[in-house]
Amino acid sequence: MLRGRMTVGLRFTVLYAVVFLVSGAALAALINLFGGDLTSVAPVGGPPPDPGWEQARSRQLLVGTLAALAVMAAVSVLVGKAIAGRVLRPLRTITAATRRITAENLHERLAVTGPADEVKQLADTVDDLLERLETSFSAQRAFVANASHELRTPLATMRASLDVATAKPHAHPQTVALADRLRAQLTNVDHLLDALLTLARAGTPTDLAPVSLSALADQALLARAEILGVRKISVDRNFQNGEIFGSPVLLAQLVDNVVDNAVRHNVDGGWMKVTAGDSLVVESGGPVLAQADVERLGRPFQRLTNRTGSDRGSGLGLSIVAAIATAHDGCLSITARPEGGLRVTVHFGAKR
């Protein structure tokens, strides 16, 4: 059981200390063995050795040996710890560098220098793995972006065909009604493609600048002022000073998605509270939800059937928020309120 709790560094320390201690004990035994023989030999031409003097000399030698062995035991632990730390130092460096590398900075490498030993082979293997992962992630994002762009052409053709069909002087009313329904579906597909493009871009923000979350939240609420008034949803604003260093376009999309989620899935005559500053917190009313269910909302294409407005949208809104937050060294937290509704919180690490 103890062995399972011992770290590699502690095992190396114990191993080196035991080796030093055993070596010291063997040396002490040899000194006592041969030292005892030497003290019992009389000098040539001299008087025979005094038995009392021999015993005193043997005791003195034994005490000195034991004292040296005790000092050696302490020194062996210190030396063993130092040697273990030096042996494991490259592995600690590799571990720390690997932990810093995520899906958002796969371009970084360990790039360990030194002799071609086992440690460098391990580091080179990790670098090869990171290169393969970077290639895979880049190919996936490129595919999503290219597919989204390519799908816009047939969508535009469909929309133009519907416009031509309904623009005829004697178009049948059923044709016009069908065209209106198809236009609504095409609009939903357009929104889905925009969401996929945002997800593809979220991993590599480049247009970095100081951004005010309070200003973005105010713009998002202003854009929905009409629907808020029609549905009689009250809004409690708590805007604070503070800026996030990141992509203005992506952060605007993040705030817009969080606010839209609170409005879309709210109840008529409901409420919502928006707090913005160094972080973004949006609370809204609604039905009571299970925490295990709401945690799925941060993943793509996840909807809850018992939420208001769950039949609308692409199911990508909060997953886009999670991707953009991660790209800005932040995180998304979704909590079910005991009284009903949700609390969506986005914390950021890249504060200005």
Short mmCIF file of C-alpha atoms in Angstrom, two decimals:
data_model
loop_
_atom_site.label_atom_id
_atom_site.label_comp_id
_atom_site.label_asym_id
_atom_site.label_seq_id
_atom_site.Cartn_x
_atom_site.Cartn_y
_atom_site.Cartn_z
CA MET A 1 0.00 0.00 0.00
CA LEU A 2 2.86 2.34 0.89
CA ARG A 3 4.57 1.49 -2.37
CA GLY A 4 1.56 2.71 -4.32
CA ARG A 5 1.74 6.12 -2.58
CA MET A 6 5.48 6.63 -3.12
CA THR A 7 6.48 8.98 -5.92
CA VAL A 8 9.25 8.12 -8.35
CA GLY A 9 11.47 10.79 -6.76
CA LEU A 10 10.98 9.28 -3.31
CA ARG A 11 11.70 5.79 -4.62
CA PHE A 12 14.93 7.00 -6.22
CA THR A 13 15.89 8.77 -2.98
CA VAL A 14 15.32 5.60 -0.94
CA LEU A 15 17.18 3.50 -3.49
CA TYR A 16 20.24 5.76 -3.58
CA ALA A 17 20.23 6.14 0.21
CA VAL A 18 20.08 2.37 0.72
CA VAL A 19 22.92 1.85 -1.78
CA PHE A 20 25.10 4.43 -0.02
CA LEU A 21 24.20 3.05 3.41
CA VAL A 22 24.91 -0.57 2.44
CA SER A 23 28.22 0.50 0.90
CA GLY A 24 29.11 2.38 4.08
CA ALA A 25 28.13 -0.57 6.26
CA ALA A 26 30.24 -2.93 4.15
CA LEU A 27 33.17 -0.54 4.39
CA ALA A 28 32.74 -0.28 8.17
CA ALA A 29 32.64 -4.07 8.49
CA LEU A 30 35.86 -4.40 6.49
CA ILE A 31 37.57 -1.73 8.59
CA ASN A 32 36.61 -3.50 11.81
CA LEU A 33 37.63 -6.88 10.43
CA PHE A 34 41.05 -5.90 9.22
CA GLY A 35 41.53 -3.19 11.84
CA GLY A 36 41.05 -5.78 14.60
CA ASP A 37 43.70 -8.02 13.07
CA LEU A 38 46.14 -5.14 12.77
CA THR A 39 45.79 -4.15 16.43
CA SER A 40 46.59 -7.71 17.59
CA VAL A 41 49.92 -7.90 15.74
CA ALA A 42 52.94 -7.04 17.90
CA PRO A 43 55.70 -4.88 16.51
CA VAL A 44 58.84 -6.73 15.40
CA GLY A 45 61.31 -6.99 18.28
CA GLY A 46 58.90 -5.31 20.69
CA PRO A 47 56.99 -6.51 23.73
CA PRO A 48 53.78 -8.52 23.28
CA PRO A 49 50.57 -6.44 22.86
CA ASP A 50 48.69 -5.48 26.01
CA PRO A 51 45.21 -7.19 25.99
CA GLY A 52 43.61 -4.14 27.66
CA TRP A 53 45.10 -1.80 25.10
CA GLU A 54 43.81 -4.02 22.30
CA GLN A 55 40.26 -4.01 23.69
CA ALA A 56 40.30 -0.23 24.14
CA ARG A 57 41.61 0.22 20.64
CA SER A 58 38.91 -2.10 19.24
CA ARG A 59 36.13 -0.27 21.11
CA GLN A 60 37.44 3.06 19.90
CA LEU A 61 37.54 1.78 16.34
CA LEU A 62 33.98 0.38 16.64
CA VAL A 63 32.60 3.64 18.08
CA GLY A 64 34.33 5.67 15.37
CA THR A 65 32.97 3.35 12.71
CA LEU A 66 29.40 3.52 14.04
CA ALA A 67 29.60 7.32 14.25
CA ALA A 68 30.89 7.48 10.68
CA LEU A 69 28.11 5.11 9.61
CA ALA A 70 25.46 7.36 11.23
CA VAL A 71 26.87 10.39 9.46
CA MET A 72 26.98 8.39 6.25
CA ALA A 73 23.31 7.47 6.66
CA ALA A 74 22.29 11.15 6.87
CA VAL A 75 24.59 12.12 4.02
CA SER A 76 23.30 9.25 1.88
CA VAL A 77 19.71 10.50 2.20
CA LEU A 78 20.70 14.04 1.19
CA VAL A 79 22.89 12.86 -1.66
CA GLY A 80 20.22 10.38 -2.80
CA LYS A 81 17.60 13.13 -2.85
CA ALA A 82 19.88 15.45 -4.82
CA ILE A 83 20.75 12.76 -7.36
CA ALA A 84 17.09 11.73 -7.74
CA GLY A 85 16.07 15.35 -8.31
CA ARG A 86 18.74 15.79 -10.95
CA VAL A 87 17.78 12.55 -12.71
CA LEU A 88 14.07 13.47 -12.75
CA ARG A 89 14.53 17.17 -13.61
CA PRO A 90 14.20 16.65 -17.39
CA LEU A 91 11.02 14.61 -16.84
CA ARG A 92 9.54 17.38 -14.68
CA THR A 93 10.34 19.89 -17.41
CA ILE A 94 8.64 17.70 -20.01
CA THR A 95 5.59 17.24 -17.76
CA ALA A 96 5.20 20.97 -17.10
CA ALA A 97 5.58 21.85 -20.79
CA THR A 98 3.09 19.18 -21.83
CA ARG A 99 0.48 20.46 -19.34
CA ARG A 100 0.74 23.96 -20.85
CA ILE A 101 -0.09 22.66 -24.33
CA THR A 102 -3.80 22.45 -25.12
CA ALA A 103 -5.97 22.24 -28.23
CA GLU A 104 -5.52 25.99 -28.64
CA ASN A 105 -1.69 26.01 -28.77
CA LEU A 106 -0.81 22.69 -30.39
CA HIS A 107 1.83 24.49 -32.44
CA GLU A 108 4.12 24.57 -29.39
CA ARG A 109 6.75 21.87 -28.97
CA LEU A 110 8.90 20.60 -26.10
CA ALA A 111 12.07 20.91 -28.20
CA VAL A 112 14.27 19.22 -25.60
CA THR A 113 17.99 19.51 -26.34
CA GLY A 114 20.82 17.34 -25.13
CA PRO A 115 22.23 13.88 -25.75
CA ALA A 116 20.12 11.31 -27.56
CA ASP A 117 19.20 9.43 -24.40
CA GLU A 118 15.89 7.96 -23.21
CA VAL A 119 14.60 11.34 -21.97
CA LYS A 120 15.16 13.02 -25.33
CA GLN A 121 13.54 10.08 -27.10
CA LEU A 122 10.47 10.52 -24.87
CA ALA A 123 10.34 14.27 -25.59
CA ASP A 124 10.70 13.68 -29.33
CA THR A 125 7.88 11.12 -29.19
CA VAL A 126 5.61 13.67 -27.47
CA ASP A 127 6.55 16.28 -30.10
CA ASP A 128 5.63 13.85 -32.88
CA LEU A 129 2.29 13.21 -31.18
CA LEU A 130 1.61 16.94 -30.88
CA GLU A 131 2.42 17.42 -34.56
CA ARG A 132 -0.07 14.73 -35.54
CA LEU A 133 -2.72 16.24 -33.27
CA GLU A 134 -2.12 19.71 -34.70
CA THR A 135 -2.50 18.37 -38.23
CA SER A 136 -5.71 16.59 -37.29
CA PHE A 137 -7.23 19.63 -35.55
CA SER A 138 -6.28 21.94 -38.41
CA ALA A 139 -7.77 19.57 -40.97
CA GLN A 140 -10.99 19.31 -38.96
CA ARG A 141 -11.35 23.08 -38.66
CA ALA A 142 -10.53 23.59 -42.32
CA PHE A 143 -13.13 20.99 -43.30
CA VAL A 144 -15.85 22.68 -41.22
CA ALA A 145 -14.98 26.10 -42.63
CA ASN A 146 -14.83 24.87 -46.24
CA ALA A 147 -18.03 22.86 -45.94
CA SER A 148 -19.86 25.84 -44.46
CA HIS A 149 -18.70 28.08 -47.30
CA GLU A 150 -19.58 25.54 -49.98
CA LEU A 151 -23.10 25.05 -48.61
CA ARG A 152 -23.90 28.74 -48.96
CA THR A 153 -24.01 28.52 -52.77
CA PRO A 154 -26.86 25.98 -53.01
CA LEU A 155 -28.70 27.81 -50.24
CA ALA A 156 -28.51 31.05 -52.18
CA THR A 157 -29.73 29.22 -55.30
CA MET A 158 -32.72 27.79 -53.40
CA ARG A 159 -33.62 31.18 -51.99
CA ALA A 160 -33.43 32.77 -55.45
CA SER A 161 -35.64 30.02 -56.90
CA LEU A 162 -38.25 30.65 -54.20
CA ASP A 163 -38.17 34.37 -54.95
CA VAL A 164 -38.73 33.71 -58.65
CA ALA A 165 -41.60 31.30 -57.95
CA THR A 166 -43.43 33.70 -55.62
CA ALA A 167 -42.79 36.76 -57.79
CA LYS A 168 -45.04 35.48 -60.60
CA PRO A 169 -48.28 37.48 -60.97
CA HIS A 170 -50.58 34.47 -60.54
CA ALA A 171 -48.60 32.50 -57.94
CA HIS A 172 -50.81 30.08 -56.05
CA PRO A 173 -51.35 30.99 -52.36
CA GLN A 174 -50.19 27.53 -51.29
CA THR A 175 -46.96 28.07 -53.24
CA VAL A 176 -46.40 31.37 -51.49
CA ALA A 177 -47.06 29.80 -48.08
CA LEU A 178 -44.72 26.92 -48.84
CA ALA A 179 -42.02 29.36 -49.98
CA ASP A 180 -42.33 31.31 -46.74
CA ARG A 181 -41.86 28.12 -44.70
CA LEU A 182 -38.86 27.12 -46.80
CA ARG A 183 -37.32 30.58 -46.39
CA ALA A 184 -37.60 30.21 -42.63
CA GLN A 185 -35.81 26.86 -42.78
CA LEU A 186 -33.12 28.30 -45.06
CA THR A 187 -32.59 31.09 -42.54
CA ASN A 188 -32.11 28.50 -39.80
CA VAL A 189 -29.55 26.70 -41.96
CA ASP A 190 -27.75 30.01 -42.52
CA HIS A 191 -27.55 30.52 -38.77
CA LEU A 192 -26.25 26.98 -38.35
CA LEU A 193 -23.50 27.61 -40.90
CA ASP A 194 -22.56 30.85 -39.15
CA ALA A 195 -22.31 28.90 -35.89
CA LEU A 196 -20.09 26.24 -37.48
CA LEU A 197 -17.82 28.91 -38.92
CA THR A 198 -17.55 30.55 -35.52
CA LEU A 199 -16.61 27.22 -33.96
CA ALA A 200 -13.96 26.70 -36.64
CA ARG A 201 -12.47 30.17 -35.99
CA ALA A 202 -12.73 30.10 -32.19
CA GLY A 203 -9.56 28.11 -31.68
CA THR A 204 -7.25 30.69 -33.26
CA PRO A 205 -8.19 34.30 -32.37
CA THR A 206 -5.79 36.77 -33.97
CA ASP A 207 -7.53 40.17 -33.78
CA LEU A 208 -6.62 40.78 -30.15
CA ALA A 209 -7.61 44.06 -28.46
CA PRO A 210 -9.03 45.31 -25.14
CA VAL A 211 -12.77 44.59 -25.07
CA SER A 212 -15.45 45.78 -22.63
CA LEU A 213 -17.89 43.00 -21.77
CA SER A 214 -20.28 45.58 -20.33
CA ALA A 215 -20.45 47.42 -23.67
CA LEU A 216 -21.03 44.16 -25.54
CA ALA A 217 -23.77 43.12 -23.12
CA ASP A 218 -25.47 46.50 -23.49
CA GLN A 219 -25.39 46.14 -27.30
CA ALA A 220 -26.82 42.61 -27.12
CA LEU A 221 -29.71 43.77 -24.93
CA LEU A 222 -30.34 46.82 -27.11
CA ALA A 223 -30.59 44.58 -30.19
CA ARG A 224 -33.31 42.58 -28.41
CA ALA A 225 -35.19 45.50 -26.91
CA GLU A 226 -38.23 44.90 -29.09
CA ILE A 227 -38.63 41.20 -28.30
CA LEU A 228 -37.99 41.90 -24.61
CA GLY A 229 -40.80 44.44 -24.67
CA VAL A 230 -43.20 42.19 -26.56
CA ARG A 231 -42.63 39.27 -24.18
CA LYS A 232 -42.54 41.58 -21.14
CA ILE A 233 -39.22 40.22 -19.87
CA SER A 234 -37.65 42.50 -17.26
CA VAL A 235 -33.88 43.00 -17.33
CA ASP A 236 -31.67 43.82 -14.34
CA ARG A 237 -28.36 45.28 -15.56
CA ASN A 238 -25.21 45.25 -13.43
CA PHE A 239 -22.42 46.61 -15.62
CA GLN A 240 -18.97 47.09 -14.11
CA ASN A 241 -15.69 48.50 -15.34
CA GLY A 242 -13.15 46.05 -16.71
CA GLU A 243 -11.76 44.83 -20.00
CA ILE A 244 -10.84 41.48 -21.51
CA PHE A 245 -7.91 41.20 -23.89
CA GLY A 246 -9.17 39.13 -26.80
CA SER A 247 -10.92 39.06 -30.15
CA PRO A 248 -13.68 41.72 -30.34
CA VAL A 249 -15.58 39.69 -32.97
CA LEU A 250 -15.51 36.41 -31.06
CA LEU A 251 -16.23 38.00 -27.68
CA ALA A 252 -19.19 39.86 -29.22
CA GLN A 253 -20.48 36.52 -30.48
CA LEU A 254 -19.99 34.99 -27.03
CA VAL A 255 -21.93 37.72 -25.21
CA ASP A 256 -24.63 37.75 -27.89
CA ASN A 257 -25.10 33.97 -27.61
CA VAL A 258 -25.36 34.02 -23.82
CA VAL A 259 -27.89 36.88 -23.84
CA ASP A 260 -29.85 35.30 -26.70
CA ASN A 261 -29.98 32.00 -24.80
CA ALA A 262 -31.49 33.77 -21.77
CA VAL A 263 -34.08 35.57 -23.92
CA ARG A 264 -34.97 32.66 -26.20
CA HIS A 265 -35.55 30.17 -23.39
CA ASN A 266 -37.24 32.59 -21.01
CA VAL A 267 -40.95 32.66 -20.23
CA ASP A 268 -43.33 35.49 -21.15
CA GLY A 269 -43.42 37.96 -18.31
CA GLY A 270 -40.16 36.52 -16.95
CA TRP A 271 -36.92 38.14 -15.88
CA MET A 272 -33.20 38.06 -16.49
CA LYS A 273 -30.13 39.57 -14.82
CA VAL A 274 -26.96 40.45 -16.71
CA THR A 275 -23.71 41.11 -14.82
CA ALA A 276 -20.66 42.08 -16.87
CA GLY A 277 -17.17 43.25 -15.96
CA ASP A 278 -14.15 40.97 -15.64
CA SER A 279 -16.56 38.08 -16.21
CA LEU A 280 -20.05 37.58 -17.62
CA VAL A 281 -22.97 36.21 -15.59
CA VAL A 282 -26.47 35.90 -17.07
CA GLU A 283 -29.32 34.53 -14.95
CA SER A 284 -32.84 33.89 -16.21
CA GLY A 285 -36.07 32.37 -15.00
CA GLY A 286 -37.80 29.32 -16.37
CA PRO A 287 -38.74 25.76 -15.46
CA VAL A 288 -36.79 23.77 -12.87
CA LEU A 289 -34.04 21.78 -14.59
CA ALA A 290 -31.74 18.98 -13.44
CA GLN A 291 -28.07 19.93 -13.10
CA ALA A 292 -27.01 16.73 -14.88
CA ASP A 293 -29.10 17.80 -17.89
CA VAL A 294 -27.96 21.42 -18.12
CA GLU A 295 -24.29 20.40 -18.09
CA ARG A 296 -24.88 18.89 -21.55
CA LEU A 297 -25.81 22.31 -22.96
CA GLY A 298 -22.14 23.21 -23.37
CA ARG A 299 -21.76 20.46 -25.98
CA PRO A 300 -22.83 20.83 -29.63
CA PHE A 301 -26.40 20.04 -30.72
CA GLN A 302 -27.71 19.51 -27.19
CA ARG A 303 -31.26 20.63 -26.36
CA LEU A 304 -33.55 20.08 -23.39
CA THR A 305 -37.11 19.21 -24.33
CA ASN A 306 -38.56 20.76 -21.15
CA ARG A 307 -36.99 24.20 -21.80
CA THR A 308 -39.00 27.06 -23.26
CA GLY A 309 -38.03 27.56 -26.91
CA SER A 310 -36.13 24.27 -27.12
CA ASP A 311 -37.68 23.63 -30.54
CA ARG A 312 -35.86 26.65 -31.98
CA GLY A 313 -32.18 27.20 -32.62
CA SER A 314 -29.34 24.98 -33.74
CA GLY A 315 -28.19 23.70 -30.34
CA LEU A 316 -24.77 25.28 -30.88
CA GLY A 317 -25.18 28.55 -28.96
CA LEU A 318 -23.57 27.59 -25.65
CA SER A 319 -21.06 25.21 -27.25
CA ILE A 320 -19.80 28.20 -29.23
CA VAL A 321 -19.60 30.15 -25.97
CA ALA A 322 -17.52 27.33 -24.43
CA ALA A 323 -15.16 27.24 -27.43
CA ILE A 324 -14.64 31.02 -27.46
CA ALA A 325 -14.12 31.11 -23.68
CA THR A 326 -11.49 28.37 -23.91
CA ALA A 327 -9.72 30.25 -26.70
CA HIS A 328 -9.47 33.24 -24.31
CA ASP A 329 -8.10 31.21 -21.39
CA GLY A 330 -11.55 31.14 -19.79
CA CYS A 331 -14.26 28.65 -18.95
CA LEU A 332 -18.03 28.29 -19.18
CA SER A 333 -20.13 27.24 -16.19
CA ILE A 334 -23.83 26.38 -16.52
CA THR A 335 -25.83 25.98 -13.30
CA ALA A 336 -29.47 25.08 -12.80
CA ARG A 337 -31.14 27.50 -10.38
CA PRO A 338 -33.11 25.75 -7.59
CA GLU A 339 -36.04 28.14 -8.22
CA GLY A 340 -35.99 27.42 -11.96
CA GLY A 341 -34.03 28.73 -14.92
CA LEU A 342 -30.30 28.93 -15.50
CA ARG A 343 -27.21 30.78 -14.40
CA VAL A 344 -24.61 30.98 -17.18
CA THR A 345 -21.18 32.20 -16.08
CA VAL A 346 -18.12 32.86 -18.22
CA HIS A 347 -14.83 33.45 -16.40
CA PHE A 348 -11.82 34.77 -18.27
CA GLY A 349 -8.13 34.43 -17.61
CA ALA A 350 -6.93 37.05 -20.15
CA LYS A 351 -7.85 40.18 -18.18
CA ARG A 352 -6.30 43.51 -19.07
#
